[in-house]
Short mmCIF file of C-alpha atoms and ligand atoms in Angstrom, two decimals:
data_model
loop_
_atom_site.label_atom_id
_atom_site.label_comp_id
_atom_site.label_asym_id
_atom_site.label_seq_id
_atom_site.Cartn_x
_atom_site.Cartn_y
_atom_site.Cartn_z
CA UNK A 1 0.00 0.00 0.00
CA UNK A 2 1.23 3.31 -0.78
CA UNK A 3 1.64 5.79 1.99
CA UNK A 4 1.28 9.63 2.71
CA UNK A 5 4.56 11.72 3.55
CA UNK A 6 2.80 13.29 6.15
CA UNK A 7 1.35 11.40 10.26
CA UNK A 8 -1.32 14.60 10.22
CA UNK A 9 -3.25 16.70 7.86
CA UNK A 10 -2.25 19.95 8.99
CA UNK A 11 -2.59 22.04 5.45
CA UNK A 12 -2.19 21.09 2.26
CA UNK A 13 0.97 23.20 1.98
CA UNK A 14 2.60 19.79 4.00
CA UNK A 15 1.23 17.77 1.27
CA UNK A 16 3.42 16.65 -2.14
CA UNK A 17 1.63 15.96 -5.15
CA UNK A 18 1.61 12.63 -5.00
CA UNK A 19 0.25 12.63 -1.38
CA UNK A 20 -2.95 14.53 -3.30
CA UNK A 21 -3.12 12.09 -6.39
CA UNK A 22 -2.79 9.25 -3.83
CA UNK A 23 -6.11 10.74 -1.25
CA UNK A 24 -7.82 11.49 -4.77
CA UNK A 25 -7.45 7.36 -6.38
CA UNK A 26 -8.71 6.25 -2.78
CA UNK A 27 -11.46 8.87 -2.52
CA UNK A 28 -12.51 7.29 -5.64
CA UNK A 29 -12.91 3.95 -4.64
CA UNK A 30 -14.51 5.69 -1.74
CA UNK A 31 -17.05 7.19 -3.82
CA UNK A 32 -18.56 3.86 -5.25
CA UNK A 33 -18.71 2.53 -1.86
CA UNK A 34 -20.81 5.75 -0.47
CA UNK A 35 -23.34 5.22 -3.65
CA UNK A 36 -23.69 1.51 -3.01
CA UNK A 37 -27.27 0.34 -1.03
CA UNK A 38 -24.99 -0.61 1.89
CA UNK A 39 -22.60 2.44 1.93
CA UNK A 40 -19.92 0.90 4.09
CA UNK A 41 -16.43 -1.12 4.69
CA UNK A 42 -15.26 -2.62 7.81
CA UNK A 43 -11.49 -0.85 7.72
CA UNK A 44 -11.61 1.03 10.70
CA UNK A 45 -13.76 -1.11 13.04
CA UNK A 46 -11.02 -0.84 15.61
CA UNK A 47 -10.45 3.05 15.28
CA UNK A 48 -11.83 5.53 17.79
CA UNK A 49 -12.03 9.25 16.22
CA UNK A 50 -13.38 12.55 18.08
CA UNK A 51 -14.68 15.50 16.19
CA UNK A 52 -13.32 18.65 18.46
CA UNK A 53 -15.71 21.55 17.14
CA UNK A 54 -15.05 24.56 18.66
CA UNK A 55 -16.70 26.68 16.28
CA UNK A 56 -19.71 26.34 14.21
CA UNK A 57 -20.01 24.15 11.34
CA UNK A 58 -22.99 22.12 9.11
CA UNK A 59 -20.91 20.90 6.27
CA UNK A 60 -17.54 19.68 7.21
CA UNK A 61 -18.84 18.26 10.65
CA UNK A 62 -21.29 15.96 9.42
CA UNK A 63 -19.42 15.00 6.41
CA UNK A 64 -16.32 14.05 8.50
CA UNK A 65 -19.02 11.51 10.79
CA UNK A 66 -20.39 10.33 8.09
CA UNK A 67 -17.31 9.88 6.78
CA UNK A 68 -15.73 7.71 9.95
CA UNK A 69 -19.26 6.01 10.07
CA UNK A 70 -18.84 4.72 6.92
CA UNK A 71 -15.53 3.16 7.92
CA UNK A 72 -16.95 1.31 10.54
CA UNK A 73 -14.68 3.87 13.57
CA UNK A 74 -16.44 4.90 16.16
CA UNK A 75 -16.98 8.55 16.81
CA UNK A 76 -17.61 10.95 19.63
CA UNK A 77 -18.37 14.30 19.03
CA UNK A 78 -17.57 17.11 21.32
CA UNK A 79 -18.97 20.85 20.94
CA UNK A 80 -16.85 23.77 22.67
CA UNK A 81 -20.27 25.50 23.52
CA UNK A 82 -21.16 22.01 26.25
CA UNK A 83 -17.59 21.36 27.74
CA UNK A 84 -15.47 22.02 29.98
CA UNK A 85 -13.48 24.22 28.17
CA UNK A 86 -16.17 26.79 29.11
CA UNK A 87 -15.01 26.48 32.82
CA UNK A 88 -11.08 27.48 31.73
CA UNK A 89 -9.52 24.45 30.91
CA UNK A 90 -6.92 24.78 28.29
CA UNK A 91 -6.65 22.87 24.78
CA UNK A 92 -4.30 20.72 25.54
CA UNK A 93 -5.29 19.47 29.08
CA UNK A 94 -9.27 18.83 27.30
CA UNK A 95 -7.52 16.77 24.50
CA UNK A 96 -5.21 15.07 27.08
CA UNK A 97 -8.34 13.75 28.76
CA UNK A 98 -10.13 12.71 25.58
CA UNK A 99 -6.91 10.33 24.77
CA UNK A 100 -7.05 9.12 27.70
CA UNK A 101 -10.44 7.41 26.93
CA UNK A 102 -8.45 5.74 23.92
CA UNK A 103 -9.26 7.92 21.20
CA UNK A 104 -7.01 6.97 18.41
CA UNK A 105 -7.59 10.24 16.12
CA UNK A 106 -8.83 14.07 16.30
CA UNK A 107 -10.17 16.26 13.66
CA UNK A 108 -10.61 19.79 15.16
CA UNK A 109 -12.32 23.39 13.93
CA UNK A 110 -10.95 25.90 15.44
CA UNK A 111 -10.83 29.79 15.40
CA UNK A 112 -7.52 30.48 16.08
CA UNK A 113 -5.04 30.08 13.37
CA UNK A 114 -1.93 27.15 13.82
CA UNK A 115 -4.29 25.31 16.71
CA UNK A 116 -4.26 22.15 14.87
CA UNK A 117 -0.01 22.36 14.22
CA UNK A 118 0.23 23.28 17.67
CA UNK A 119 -1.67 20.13 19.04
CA UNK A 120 0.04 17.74 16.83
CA UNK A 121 3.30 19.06 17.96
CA UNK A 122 1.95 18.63 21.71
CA UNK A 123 -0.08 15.65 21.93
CA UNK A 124 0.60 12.07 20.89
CA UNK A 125 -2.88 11.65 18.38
CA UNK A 126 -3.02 12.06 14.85
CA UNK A 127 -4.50 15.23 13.98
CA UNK A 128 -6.83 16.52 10.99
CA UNK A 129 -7.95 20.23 10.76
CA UNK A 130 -11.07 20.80 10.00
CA UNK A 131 -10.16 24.73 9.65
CA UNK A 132 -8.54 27.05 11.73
CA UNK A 133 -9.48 30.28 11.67
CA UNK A 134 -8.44 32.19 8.63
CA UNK A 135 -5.04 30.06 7.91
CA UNK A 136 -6.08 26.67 6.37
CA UNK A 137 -9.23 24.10 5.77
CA UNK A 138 -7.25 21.28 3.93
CA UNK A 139 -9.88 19.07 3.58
CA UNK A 140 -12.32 21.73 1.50
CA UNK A 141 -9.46 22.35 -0.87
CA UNK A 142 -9.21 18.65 -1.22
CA UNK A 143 -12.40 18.30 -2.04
CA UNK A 144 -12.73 21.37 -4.19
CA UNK A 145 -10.20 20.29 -6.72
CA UNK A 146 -11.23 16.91 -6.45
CA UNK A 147 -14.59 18.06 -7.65
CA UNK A 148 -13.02 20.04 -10.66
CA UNK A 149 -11.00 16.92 -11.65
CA UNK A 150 -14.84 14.99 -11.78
CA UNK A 151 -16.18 17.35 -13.75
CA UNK A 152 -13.55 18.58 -15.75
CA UNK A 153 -11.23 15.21 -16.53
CA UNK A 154 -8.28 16.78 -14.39
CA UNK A 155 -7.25 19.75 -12.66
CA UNK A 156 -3.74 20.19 -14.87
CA UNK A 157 -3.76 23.62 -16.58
CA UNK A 158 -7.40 24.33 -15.51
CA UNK A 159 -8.29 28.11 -15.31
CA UNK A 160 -9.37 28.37 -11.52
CA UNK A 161 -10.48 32.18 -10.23
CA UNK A 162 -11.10 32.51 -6.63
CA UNK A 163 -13.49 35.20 -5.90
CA UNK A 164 -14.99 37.04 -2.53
CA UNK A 165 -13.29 37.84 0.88
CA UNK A 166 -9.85 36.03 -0.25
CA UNK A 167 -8.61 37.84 3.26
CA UNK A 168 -10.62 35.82 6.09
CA UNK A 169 -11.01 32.54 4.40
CA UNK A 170 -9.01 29.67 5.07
CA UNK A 171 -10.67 28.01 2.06
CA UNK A 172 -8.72 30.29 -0.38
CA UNK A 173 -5.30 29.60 1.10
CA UNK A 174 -6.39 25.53 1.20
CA UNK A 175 -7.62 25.83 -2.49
CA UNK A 176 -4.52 27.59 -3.75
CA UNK A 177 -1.66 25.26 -2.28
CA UNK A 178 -4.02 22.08 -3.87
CA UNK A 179 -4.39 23.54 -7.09
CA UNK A 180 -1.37 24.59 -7.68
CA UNK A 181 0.69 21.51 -6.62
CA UNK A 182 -2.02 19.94 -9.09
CA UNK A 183 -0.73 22.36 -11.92
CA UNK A 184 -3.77 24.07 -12.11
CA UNK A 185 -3.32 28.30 -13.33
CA UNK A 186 -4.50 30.30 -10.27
CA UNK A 187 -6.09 33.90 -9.62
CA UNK A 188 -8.14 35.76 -7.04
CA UNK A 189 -10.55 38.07 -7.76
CA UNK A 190 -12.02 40.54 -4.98
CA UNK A 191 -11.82 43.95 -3.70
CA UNK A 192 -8.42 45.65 -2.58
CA UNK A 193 -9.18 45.52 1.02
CA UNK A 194 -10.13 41.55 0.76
CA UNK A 195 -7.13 40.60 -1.27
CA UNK A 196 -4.04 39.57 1.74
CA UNK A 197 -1.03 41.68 1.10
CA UNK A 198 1.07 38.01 1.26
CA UNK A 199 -1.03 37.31 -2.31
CA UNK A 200 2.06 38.29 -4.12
CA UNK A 201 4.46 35.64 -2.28
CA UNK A 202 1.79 32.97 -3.58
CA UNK A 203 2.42 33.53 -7.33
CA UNK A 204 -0.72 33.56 -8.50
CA UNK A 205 -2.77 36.00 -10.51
CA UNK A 206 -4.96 39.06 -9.28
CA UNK A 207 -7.77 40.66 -10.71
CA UNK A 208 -10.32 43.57 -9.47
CA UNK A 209 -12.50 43.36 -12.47
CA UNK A 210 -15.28 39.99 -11.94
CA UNK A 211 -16.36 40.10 -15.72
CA UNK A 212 -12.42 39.87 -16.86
CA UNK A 213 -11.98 37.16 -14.05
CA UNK A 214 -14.90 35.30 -15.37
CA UNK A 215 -14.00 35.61 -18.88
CA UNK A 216 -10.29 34.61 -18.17
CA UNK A 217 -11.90 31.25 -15.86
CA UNK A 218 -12.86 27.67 -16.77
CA UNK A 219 -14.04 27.69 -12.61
CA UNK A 220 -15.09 30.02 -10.32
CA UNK A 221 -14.76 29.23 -6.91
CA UNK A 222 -16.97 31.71 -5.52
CA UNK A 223 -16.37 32.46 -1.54
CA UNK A 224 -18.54 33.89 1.52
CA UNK A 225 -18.31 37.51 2.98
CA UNK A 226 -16.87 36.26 6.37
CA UNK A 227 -18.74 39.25 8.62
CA UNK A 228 -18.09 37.22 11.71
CA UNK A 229 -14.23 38.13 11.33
CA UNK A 230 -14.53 41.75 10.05
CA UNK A 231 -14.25 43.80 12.99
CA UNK A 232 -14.22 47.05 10.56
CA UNK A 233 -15.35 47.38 7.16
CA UNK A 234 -14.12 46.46 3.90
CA UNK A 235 -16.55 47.90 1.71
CA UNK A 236 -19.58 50.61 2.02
CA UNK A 237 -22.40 47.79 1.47
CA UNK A 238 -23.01 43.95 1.20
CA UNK A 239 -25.43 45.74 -1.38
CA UNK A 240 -22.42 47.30 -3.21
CA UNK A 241 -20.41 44.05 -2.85
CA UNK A 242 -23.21 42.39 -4.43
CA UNK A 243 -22.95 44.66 -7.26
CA UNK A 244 -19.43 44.46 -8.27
CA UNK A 245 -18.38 40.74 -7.36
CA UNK A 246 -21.72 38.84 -6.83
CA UNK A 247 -22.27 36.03 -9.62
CA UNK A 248 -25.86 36.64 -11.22
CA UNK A 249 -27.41 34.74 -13.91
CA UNK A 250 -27.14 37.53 -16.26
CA UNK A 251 -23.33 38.00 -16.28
CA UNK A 252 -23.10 33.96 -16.33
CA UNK A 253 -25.05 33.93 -19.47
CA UNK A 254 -23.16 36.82 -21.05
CA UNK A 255 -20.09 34.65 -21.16
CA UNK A 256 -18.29 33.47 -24.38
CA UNK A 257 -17.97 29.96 -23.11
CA UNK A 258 -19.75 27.47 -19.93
CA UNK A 259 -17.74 27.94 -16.94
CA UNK A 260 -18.17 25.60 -13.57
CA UNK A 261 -19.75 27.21 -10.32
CA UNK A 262 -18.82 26.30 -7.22
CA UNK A 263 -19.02 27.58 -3.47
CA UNK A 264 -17.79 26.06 -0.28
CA UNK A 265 -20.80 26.63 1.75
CA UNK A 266 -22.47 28.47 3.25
CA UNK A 267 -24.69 30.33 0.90
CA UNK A 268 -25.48 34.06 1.28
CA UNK A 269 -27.92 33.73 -1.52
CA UNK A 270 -28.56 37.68 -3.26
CA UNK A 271 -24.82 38.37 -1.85
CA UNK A 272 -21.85 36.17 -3.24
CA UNK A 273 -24.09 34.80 -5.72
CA UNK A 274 -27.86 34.24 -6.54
CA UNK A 275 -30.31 31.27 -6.27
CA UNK A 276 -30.88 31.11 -9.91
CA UNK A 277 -26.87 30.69 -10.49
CA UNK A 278 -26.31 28.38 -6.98
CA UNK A 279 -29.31 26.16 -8.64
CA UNK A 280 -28.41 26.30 -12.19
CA UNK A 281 -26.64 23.22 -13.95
CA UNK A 282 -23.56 25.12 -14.38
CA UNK A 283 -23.09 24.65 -10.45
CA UNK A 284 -21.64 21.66 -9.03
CA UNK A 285 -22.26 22.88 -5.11
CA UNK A 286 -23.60 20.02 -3.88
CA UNK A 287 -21.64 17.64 -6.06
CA UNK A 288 -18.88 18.67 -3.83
CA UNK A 289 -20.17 18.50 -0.57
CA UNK A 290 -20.91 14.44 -1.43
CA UNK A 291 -17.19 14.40 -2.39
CA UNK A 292 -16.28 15.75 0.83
CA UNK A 293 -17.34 12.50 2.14
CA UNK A 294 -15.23 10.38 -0.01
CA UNK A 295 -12.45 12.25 0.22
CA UNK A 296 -12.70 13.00 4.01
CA UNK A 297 -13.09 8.94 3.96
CA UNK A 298 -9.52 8.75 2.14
CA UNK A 299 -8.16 11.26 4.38
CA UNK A 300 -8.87 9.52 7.50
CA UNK A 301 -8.22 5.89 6.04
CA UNK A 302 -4.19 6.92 4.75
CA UNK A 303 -3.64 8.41 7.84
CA UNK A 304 -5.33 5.75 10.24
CA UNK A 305 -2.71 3.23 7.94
CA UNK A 306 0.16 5.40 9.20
CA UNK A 307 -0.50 4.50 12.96
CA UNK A 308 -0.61 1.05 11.91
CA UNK A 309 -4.47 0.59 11.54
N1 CP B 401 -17.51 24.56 3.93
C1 CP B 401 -17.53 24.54 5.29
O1 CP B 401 -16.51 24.47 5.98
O2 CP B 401 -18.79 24.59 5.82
P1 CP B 401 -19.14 24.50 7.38
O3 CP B 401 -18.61 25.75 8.03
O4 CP B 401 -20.65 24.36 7.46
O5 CP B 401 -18.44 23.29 7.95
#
C-alpha cells in the first residue's frame, strides 16, 4: 500500500503531489462505496475518532461523521459550547483527557489560526484540521479540486479564479496550495481591502475586475463575505459588494464559453451569488459536498494506515 509523507493533515501546503493524487485514487474507490445500497467497509472497526468543534459548522462536521461512520470507527463528538473548556480548561489538558479514553484520532475546527499544528506538535494523536481560523481548511481544498478533476477530466492547466473575501477565508489559502501543486493556473478576484497583502508571495494572478476574471476562468470558486471576522469594514455595502463581485445569472449567461460554479458553503444567496446561479446546472455545489465525504473517507483511512491501523 502506498503511503502519505505526512502522520497529520495539517494544510495542504505539508502535502506533495503525489500525497494529493494518492487521497484522490482512494477517494474514488470511496465514492462507489458511499453510492452503493450498503454504503460501508469494515477498515476502521477498531479506530476511535473525536470530532473537536469549537466553532460552528454544518458541512464539514457531518461529512467528516459520516465519513468515519462509513468506515466502521467509532466517533464521539464534542462541541466547545457544552464542555469544559467553558469552565477554563486549556486545549491541551481537554484533548489530554479525551486520549485518555483511547481515542485513536482528532479532527478539530478551530478559530484560532496554527491550533491544529500546535496540538500535533503537543499531543501524541493524529491530527486533521477541519479549519482554523483564517489560515487553512485542507480538507475543503481537497475536495474542491477533487470536484473540478470529476467534472472537468483533471485539474492540470485548468483556469481556476477565486473570488470574494480572499482575506478571512481559510478556504482560499487551502484551495490555492491544492491547485497549484495539481498544476492548475491560479487567480483571485475581490476587492483591494479583501485581497491579503502576502497574495504576491503565492504567485498567482490578481484581478479587481469579476467580468475579466470570469471571462479569463474555466471555474469560479466563488467564496462567503466572512462578517463574523470583520471587525471594521471592507466595503460601504453587502449591497455594493453584491454589485461588483456577486455572480448573477445575467453575467453567467453573457459569457463566451460554460464555466463551472462552485461555493464552499455556506450560501449568502442575493450576496456572493444568486439562487438562480447556486441552482443552475452550471453549479456543481452540492456535487462537492458528497465528495467531501469520499475524500474526508480517504483522508482519515491513509492516515489511520500510518498508525498502523
Ligand atoms: N464549507 C464549510 O466548511 O462549511 P461549514 O462551516 O458548514 O463546515
Amino acid at each position: 500500500m502506498e503511503h502519505l509523507s505526512v502522520d497529520h493533515l495539517v494544510g495542504v501546503r505539508d502535502l506533495v503531489r503525489q500525497d494529493i493524487e494518492l487521497i484522490f485514487q482512494t477517494a474514488d474507490s470511496f465514492k462507489e462505496v458511499i453510492n452503493r445500497p450498503i454504503k460501508k467497509v469494515p477498515s476502521l472497526r477498531d479506530m476511535t475518532i473525536a470530532n473537536l468543534f469549537f466553532e460552528n459548522s454544518t458541512r464539514t462536521r457531518l461529512s467528516f461523521e459520516l465519513a468515519e461512520k462509513r468506515l466502521s470507527a467509532d466517533v464521539v463528538n464534542f462541541s466547545a459550547s457544552s464542555s469544559s473548556v467553558k469552565k477554563g480548561e486549556t486545549l491541551i489538558d481537554t484533548v489530554n483527557n479525551i486520549l485518555s479514553m483511547k481515542v485513536d484520532m482528532v479532527v478539530m475546527r478551530h478559530p484560532n489560526p496554527g491550533t491544529a499544528k500546535f496540538l500535533s506538535e503537543r499531543t501524541k494523536t493524529c491530527v486533521i484540521n477541519a479549519g482554523d481560523g483564517t489560515h487553512e481548511h485542507p480538507t475543503q481544498g481537497l475536495l474542491d479540486a477533487f470536484s473540478i478533476r470529476e467534472k472537468l477530466g483533471s485539474v492540470e492547466g485548468k483556469k481556476v479564479v477565486i473570488i470574494g473575501d480572499i482575506l478571512h477565508s481559510r478556504v482560499a489559502l487551502s484551495n490555492i496550495y491544492t491547485l497549484q501543486k495539481l498544476g492548475a493556473e491560479i487567480m483571485v478576484c475581490g476587492p483591494t481591502t479583501l485581497i491579503p497583502k502576502y497574495i504576491d508571495t503565492l504567485g498567482i494572478k490578481v484581478e479587481h475586475n469579476l467580468r475579466r476574471a470570469l471571462e479569463w476562468c474555466d471555474v469560479a470558486n466563488m467564496l462567503r463575505i466572512q462578517l463574523e471576522r470583520q471587525d471594521i469594514q471592507y466595503f460601504p455595502s453587502l449591497r455594493e459588494y453584491s454589485m461588483q463581485y456577486g455572480l448573477n445569472k445575467e453575467i453567467l449567461d453573457s459569457l463566451s464559453k460554460e464555466i463551472v460554479v462552485m461555493h464552499p458553503g455556506p450560501i449568502n444567496r442575493g450576496v456572493e451569488i444568486t439562487s438562480d446561479v447556486a441552482d443552475s446546472k452550471q453549479s456543481i455545489i452540492l456535487q462537492q459536498v458528497e465528495n467531501g465525504v469520499a475524500v474526508r473517507m480517504a483522508v482519515i483511512y491513509l492516515l489511520a494506515a500510518k498508525i498502523g491501523r
